[in-house]
Coordinates of C-alpha atoms in Angstrom, one line a residue:
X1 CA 14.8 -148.7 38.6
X2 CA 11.1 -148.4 39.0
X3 CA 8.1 -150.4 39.3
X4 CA 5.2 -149.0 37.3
X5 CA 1.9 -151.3 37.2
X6 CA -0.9 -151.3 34.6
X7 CA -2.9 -154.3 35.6
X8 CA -3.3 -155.2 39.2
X9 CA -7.2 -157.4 39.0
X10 CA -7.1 -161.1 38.4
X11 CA -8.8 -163.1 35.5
X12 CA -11.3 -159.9 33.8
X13 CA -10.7 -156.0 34.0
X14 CA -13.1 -154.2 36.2
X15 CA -14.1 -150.6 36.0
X16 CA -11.3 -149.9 38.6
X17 CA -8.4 -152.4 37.6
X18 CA -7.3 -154.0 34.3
X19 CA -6.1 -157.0 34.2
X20 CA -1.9 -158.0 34.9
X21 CA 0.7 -156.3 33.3
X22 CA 3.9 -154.6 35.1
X23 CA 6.5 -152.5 34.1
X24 CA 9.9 -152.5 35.3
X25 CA 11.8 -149.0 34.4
X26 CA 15.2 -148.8 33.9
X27 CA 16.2 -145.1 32.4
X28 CA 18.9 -144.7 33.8
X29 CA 20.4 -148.0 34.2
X30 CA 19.9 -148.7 30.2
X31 CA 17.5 -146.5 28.6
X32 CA 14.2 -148.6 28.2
X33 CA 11.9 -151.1 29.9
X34 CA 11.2 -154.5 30.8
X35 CA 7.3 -155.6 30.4
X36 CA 5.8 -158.1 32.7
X37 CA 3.0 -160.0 31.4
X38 CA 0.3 -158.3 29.0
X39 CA -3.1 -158.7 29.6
X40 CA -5.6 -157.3 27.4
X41 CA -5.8 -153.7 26.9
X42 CA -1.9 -153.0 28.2
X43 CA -1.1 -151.4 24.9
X44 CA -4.2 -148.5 26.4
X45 CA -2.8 -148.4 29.2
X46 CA 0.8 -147.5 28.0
X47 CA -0.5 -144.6 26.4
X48 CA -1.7 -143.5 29.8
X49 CA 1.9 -143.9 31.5
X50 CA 5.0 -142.6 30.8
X51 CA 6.6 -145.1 29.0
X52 CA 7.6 -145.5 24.9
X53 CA 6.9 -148.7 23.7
X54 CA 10.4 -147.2 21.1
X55 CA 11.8 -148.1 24.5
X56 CA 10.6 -151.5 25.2
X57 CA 13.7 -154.2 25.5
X58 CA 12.3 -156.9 27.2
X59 CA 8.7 -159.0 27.6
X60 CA 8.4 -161.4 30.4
X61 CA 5.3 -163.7 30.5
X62 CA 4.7 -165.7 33.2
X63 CA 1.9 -168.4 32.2
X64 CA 0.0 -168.6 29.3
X65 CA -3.9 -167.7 30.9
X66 CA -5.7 -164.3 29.0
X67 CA -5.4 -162.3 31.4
X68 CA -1.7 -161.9 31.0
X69 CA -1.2 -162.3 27.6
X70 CA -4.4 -161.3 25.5
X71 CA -2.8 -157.9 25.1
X72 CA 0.3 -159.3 23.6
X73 CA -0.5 -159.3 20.1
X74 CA -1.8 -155.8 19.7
X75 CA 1.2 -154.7 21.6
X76 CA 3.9 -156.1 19.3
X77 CA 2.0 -154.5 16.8
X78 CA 1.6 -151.1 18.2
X79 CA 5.3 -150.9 18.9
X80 CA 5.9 -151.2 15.3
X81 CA 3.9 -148.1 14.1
X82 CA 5.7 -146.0 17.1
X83 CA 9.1 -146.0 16.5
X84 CA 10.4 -149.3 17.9
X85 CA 12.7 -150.2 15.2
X86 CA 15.3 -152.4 18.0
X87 CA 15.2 -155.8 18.8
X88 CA 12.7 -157.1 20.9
X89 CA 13.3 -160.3 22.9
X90 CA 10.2 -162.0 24.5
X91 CA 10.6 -164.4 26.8
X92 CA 7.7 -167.4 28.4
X93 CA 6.6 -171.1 28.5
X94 CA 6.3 -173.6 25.7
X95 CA 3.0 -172.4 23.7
X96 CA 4.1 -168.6 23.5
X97 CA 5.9 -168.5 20.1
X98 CA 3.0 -170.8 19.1
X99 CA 0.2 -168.0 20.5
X100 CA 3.0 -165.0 18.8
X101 CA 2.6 -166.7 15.5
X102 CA -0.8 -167.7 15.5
X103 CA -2.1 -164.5 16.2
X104 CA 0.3 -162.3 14.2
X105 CA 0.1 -164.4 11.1
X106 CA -3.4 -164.8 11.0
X107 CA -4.4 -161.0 10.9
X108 CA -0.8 -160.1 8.6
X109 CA 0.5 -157.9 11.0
X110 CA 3.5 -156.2 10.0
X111 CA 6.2 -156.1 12.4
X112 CA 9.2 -154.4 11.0
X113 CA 11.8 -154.9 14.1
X114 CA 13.5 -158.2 15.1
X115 CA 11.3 -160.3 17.0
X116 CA 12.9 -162.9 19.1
X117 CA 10.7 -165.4 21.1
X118 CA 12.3 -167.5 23.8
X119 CA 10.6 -170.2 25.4
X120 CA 11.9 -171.6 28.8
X121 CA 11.6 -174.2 31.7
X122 CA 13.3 -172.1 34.3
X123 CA 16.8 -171.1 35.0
X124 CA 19.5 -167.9 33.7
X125 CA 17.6 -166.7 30.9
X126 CA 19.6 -163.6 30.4
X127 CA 23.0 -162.1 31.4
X128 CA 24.9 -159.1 30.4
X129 CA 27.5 -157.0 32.1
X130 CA 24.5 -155.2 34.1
X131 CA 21.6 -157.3 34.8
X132 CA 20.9 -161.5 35.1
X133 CA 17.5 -162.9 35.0
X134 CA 17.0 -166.3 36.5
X135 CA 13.3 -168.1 36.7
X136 CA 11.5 -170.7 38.2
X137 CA 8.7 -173.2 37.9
X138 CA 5.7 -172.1 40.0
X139 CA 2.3 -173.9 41.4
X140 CA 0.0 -172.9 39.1
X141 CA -2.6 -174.9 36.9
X142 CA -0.4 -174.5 33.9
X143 CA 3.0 -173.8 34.1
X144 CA 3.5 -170.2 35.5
X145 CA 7.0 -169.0 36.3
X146 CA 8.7 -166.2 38.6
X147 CA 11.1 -163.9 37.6
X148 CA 14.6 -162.8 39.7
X149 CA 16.0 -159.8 38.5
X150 CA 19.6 -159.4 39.4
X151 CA 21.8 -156.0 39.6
X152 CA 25.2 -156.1 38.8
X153 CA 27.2 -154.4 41.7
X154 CA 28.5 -151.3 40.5
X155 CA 31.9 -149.5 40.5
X156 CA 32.0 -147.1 43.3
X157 CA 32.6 -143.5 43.0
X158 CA 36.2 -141.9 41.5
X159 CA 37.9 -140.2 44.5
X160 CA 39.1 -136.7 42.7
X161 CA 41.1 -135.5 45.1
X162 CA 43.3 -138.6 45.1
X163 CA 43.0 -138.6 41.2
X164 CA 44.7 -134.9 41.0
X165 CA 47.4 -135.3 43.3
X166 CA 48.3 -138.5 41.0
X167 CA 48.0 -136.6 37.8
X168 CA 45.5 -137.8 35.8
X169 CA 43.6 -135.8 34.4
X170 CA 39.9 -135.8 33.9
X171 CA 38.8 -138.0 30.3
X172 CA 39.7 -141.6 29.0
X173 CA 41.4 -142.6 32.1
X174 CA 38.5 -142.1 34.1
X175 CA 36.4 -144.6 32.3
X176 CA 39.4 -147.3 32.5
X177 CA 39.5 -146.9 36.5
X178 CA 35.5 -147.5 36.7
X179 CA 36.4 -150.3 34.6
X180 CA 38.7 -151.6 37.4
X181 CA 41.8 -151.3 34.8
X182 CA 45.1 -149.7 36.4
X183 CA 46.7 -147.0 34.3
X184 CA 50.0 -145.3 33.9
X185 CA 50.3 -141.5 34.1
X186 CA 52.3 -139.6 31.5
X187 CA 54.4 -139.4 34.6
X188 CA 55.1 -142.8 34.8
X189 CA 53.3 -143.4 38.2
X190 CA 50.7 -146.6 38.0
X191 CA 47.7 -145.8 39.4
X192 CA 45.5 -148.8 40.5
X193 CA 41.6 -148.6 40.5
X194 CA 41.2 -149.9 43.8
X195 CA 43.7 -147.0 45.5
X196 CA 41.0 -144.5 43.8
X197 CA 37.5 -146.4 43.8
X198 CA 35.5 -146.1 46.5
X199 CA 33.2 -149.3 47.8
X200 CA 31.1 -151.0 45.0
X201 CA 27.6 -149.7 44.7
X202 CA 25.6 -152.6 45.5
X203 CA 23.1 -154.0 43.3
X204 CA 19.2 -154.7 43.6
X205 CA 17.1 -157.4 43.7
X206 CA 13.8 -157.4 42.2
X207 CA 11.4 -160.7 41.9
X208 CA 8.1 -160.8 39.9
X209 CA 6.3 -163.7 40.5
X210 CA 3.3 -165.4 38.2
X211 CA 0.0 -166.9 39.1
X212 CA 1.0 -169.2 42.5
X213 CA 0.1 -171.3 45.6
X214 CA 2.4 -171.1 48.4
X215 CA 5.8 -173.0 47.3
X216 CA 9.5 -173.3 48.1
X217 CA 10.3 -171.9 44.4
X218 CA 9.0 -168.7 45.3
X219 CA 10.5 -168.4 48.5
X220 CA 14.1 -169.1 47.0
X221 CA 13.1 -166.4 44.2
X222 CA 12.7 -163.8 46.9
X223 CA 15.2 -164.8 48.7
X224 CA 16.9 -160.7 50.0
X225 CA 14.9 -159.4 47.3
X226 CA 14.5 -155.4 47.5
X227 CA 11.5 -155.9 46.3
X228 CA 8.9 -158.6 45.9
X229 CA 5.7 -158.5 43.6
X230 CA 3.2 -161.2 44.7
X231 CA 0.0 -162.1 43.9
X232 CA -2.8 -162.0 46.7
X233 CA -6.0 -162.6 45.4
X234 CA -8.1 -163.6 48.4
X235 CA -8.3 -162.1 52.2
X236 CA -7.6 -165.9 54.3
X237 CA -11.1 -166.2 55.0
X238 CA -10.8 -167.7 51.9
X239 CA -7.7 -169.3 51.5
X240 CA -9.9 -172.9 50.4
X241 CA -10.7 -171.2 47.2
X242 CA -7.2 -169.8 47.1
X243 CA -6.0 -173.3 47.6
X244 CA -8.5 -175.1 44.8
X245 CA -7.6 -172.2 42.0
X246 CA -4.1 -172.3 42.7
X247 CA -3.4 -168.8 44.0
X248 CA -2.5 -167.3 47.0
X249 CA -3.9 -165.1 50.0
X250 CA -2.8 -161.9 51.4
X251 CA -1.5 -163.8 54.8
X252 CA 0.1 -166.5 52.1
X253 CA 2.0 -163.4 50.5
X254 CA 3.6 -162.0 53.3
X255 CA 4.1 -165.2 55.4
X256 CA 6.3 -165.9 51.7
X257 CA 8.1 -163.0 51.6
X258 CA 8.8 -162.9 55.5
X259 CA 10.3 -166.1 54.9
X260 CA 12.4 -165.0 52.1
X261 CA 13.5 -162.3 54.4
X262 CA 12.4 -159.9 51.4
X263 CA 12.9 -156.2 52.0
X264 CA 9.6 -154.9 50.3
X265 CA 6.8 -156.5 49.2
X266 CA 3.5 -155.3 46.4
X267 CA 0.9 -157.4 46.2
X268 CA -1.4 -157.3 42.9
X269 CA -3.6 -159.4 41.1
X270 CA -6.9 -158.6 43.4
X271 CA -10.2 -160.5 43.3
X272 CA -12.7 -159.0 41.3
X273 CA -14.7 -159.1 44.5
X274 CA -12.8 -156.0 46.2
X275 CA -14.2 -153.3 44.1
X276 CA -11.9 -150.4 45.6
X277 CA -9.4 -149.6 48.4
X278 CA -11.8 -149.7 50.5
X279 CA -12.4 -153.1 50.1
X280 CA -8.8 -153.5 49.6
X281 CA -7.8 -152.7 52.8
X282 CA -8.5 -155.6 54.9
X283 CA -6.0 -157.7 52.7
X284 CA -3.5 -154.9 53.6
X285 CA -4.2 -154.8 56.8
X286 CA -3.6 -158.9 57.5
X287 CA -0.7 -159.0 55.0
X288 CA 1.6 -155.8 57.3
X289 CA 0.9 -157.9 60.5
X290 CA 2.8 -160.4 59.7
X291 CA 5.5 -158.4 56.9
X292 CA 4.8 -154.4 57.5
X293 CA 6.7 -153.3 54.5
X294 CA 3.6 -155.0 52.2
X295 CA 1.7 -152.4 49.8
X296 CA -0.7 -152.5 48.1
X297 CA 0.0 -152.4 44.1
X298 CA -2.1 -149.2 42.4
X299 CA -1.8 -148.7 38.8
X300 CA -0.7 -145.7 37.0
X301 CA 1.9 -145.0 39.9
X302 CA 5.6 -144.7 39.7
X303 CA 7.5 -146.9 42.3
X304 CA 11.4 -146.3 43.0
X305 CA 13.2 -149.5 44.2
X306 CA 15.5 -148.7 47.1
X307 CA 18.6 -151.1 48.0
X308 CA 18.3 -152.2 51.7
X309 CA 21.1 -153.4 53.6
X310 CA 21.7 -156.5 53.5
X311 CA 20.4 -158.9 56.2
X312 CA 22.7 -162.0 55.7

């Protein structure tokens, strides 16, 4: 898994920073993406990354303000005339499939995949064998949400040594042991899985949150996270104009994800006010004094998500 962002300003673009969308990579885990949120002008900057929007599985909006969801619309679109012919599930508050139809009937848009719109209040929104997604209700001036993404532990590795001197050779069987199913040989001997799996690979946590003040739904949303995405929009000098448009600081983010006991922490969606990292760097700077693994988010940048020990 990766984090790759494409929109780290809040409320307008600048010449420096577009406004919010993240990407969440998963190649190798199941072929395509995630998307969260889509400000305007994320289909542009998709064609600047290395991603497919043919591979796009997944859209995750947070709250229902432009600057995450203006670039929605062409987006859907655009993934029609490049080759995403799968199903693609998108995911947000009451109002979206609203917004979706609106905009996509009024200008006859043709979308010739299987659109699904989901709207939520909060709580498992998706499950499979590999990955859950749980969400919850942020403080926002509309309803924003955060997003906990949930690896699946993994089977550990095969140990072939002990595999050979039972017999079994390499092909089918393999994948039933992963699976945690005993086998018999053509020997007769039962192998178990758990006499030839090694420890479970532990999964990540990842947790993208919307628009927010400081609140106990975000720090239960980070709680061990791997890696926490959280808005800081202000340096604390001006955490009063954090408070009255219902964001958060740089200090606010960290003292969040300190408290979640969060592993790793970006924060994104900047004040149009800090032209460059330059300017930047002050919010860094208070943010790692109270949580030193906080980054700062830069577009166009690959980020791998490590799994840290746990610290329960």
């Amino acid at each position: 898994m990766e984090l790759y962002f494409m929109g780290t300003n809040a409320g307008v673009p600048s010449l420096q920073r577009n406004v919010t969308s993240l990407a969440l990579r998963m190649l190798d885990e199941r072929r395509s993406f995630w998307l969260f949120d889509c400000g305007e002008g994320t289909q542009h900057q998709v064609l600047r990354s290395p991603l497919r929007l043919s591979k796009l599985e997944k859209v995750f909006i947070t709250h229902l303000h432009g600057d995450h969801l203006f670039g929605l619309p062409g987006l859907l679109s655009s993934r029609a005339n490049q080759g995403g012919d799968t199903p693609l599930t998108v995911y947000g508050p009451k109002g979206l499939k609203a917004f979706i139809d609106l905009t996509l009937g009024i200008s006859e848009s043709r979308i010739n995949y299987e659109l699904i719109v989901k709207e939520h209040e909060g709580g498992v929104l998706f499950e499979d064998d590999t990955f859950q997604v749980e969400s919850a209700l942020l403080e926002h001036r509309i309803d924003s949400y955060g997003y906990r993404i949930i690896e699946k532990d993994r089977p550990g590795k095969l140990d072939f040594e002990s595999l050979k001197k039972h017999g079994v050779k390499p092909g089918p069987l393999y994948g039933q042991l992963k699976r945690g199913e005993n086998i018999v040989t053509e020997q007769g001997t039962v192998v178990r899985s758990c006499d030839v799996l090694g420890k479970p690979k532990k999964g990540r946590i990842v947790t993208i949150l919307g628009d927010t003040r400081p609140c106990r739904a975000a720090v239960e949303l980070a709680r061990n996270a791997d890696m926490l995405v959280h808005e800081a929009t202000f340096l604390h000098e001006l955490q009063k104009t954090a408070y009255e448009y219902h964001h958060s600081t740089a200090v606010q983010a960290a003292e969040e994800a300190k408290a979640a006991g969060a592993h790793e922490m970006f924060m994104t969606h900047f004040s149009s006010r800090y032209k460059d990292e330059e300017q930047l760097a002050p919010l860094l700077e208070e943010a790692r004094a109270i949580f030193p693994n906080a980054k700062l988010a830069v577009e166009h940048v690959l980020y791998p998500i490590s799994k840290y020990p746990d610290k329960s």
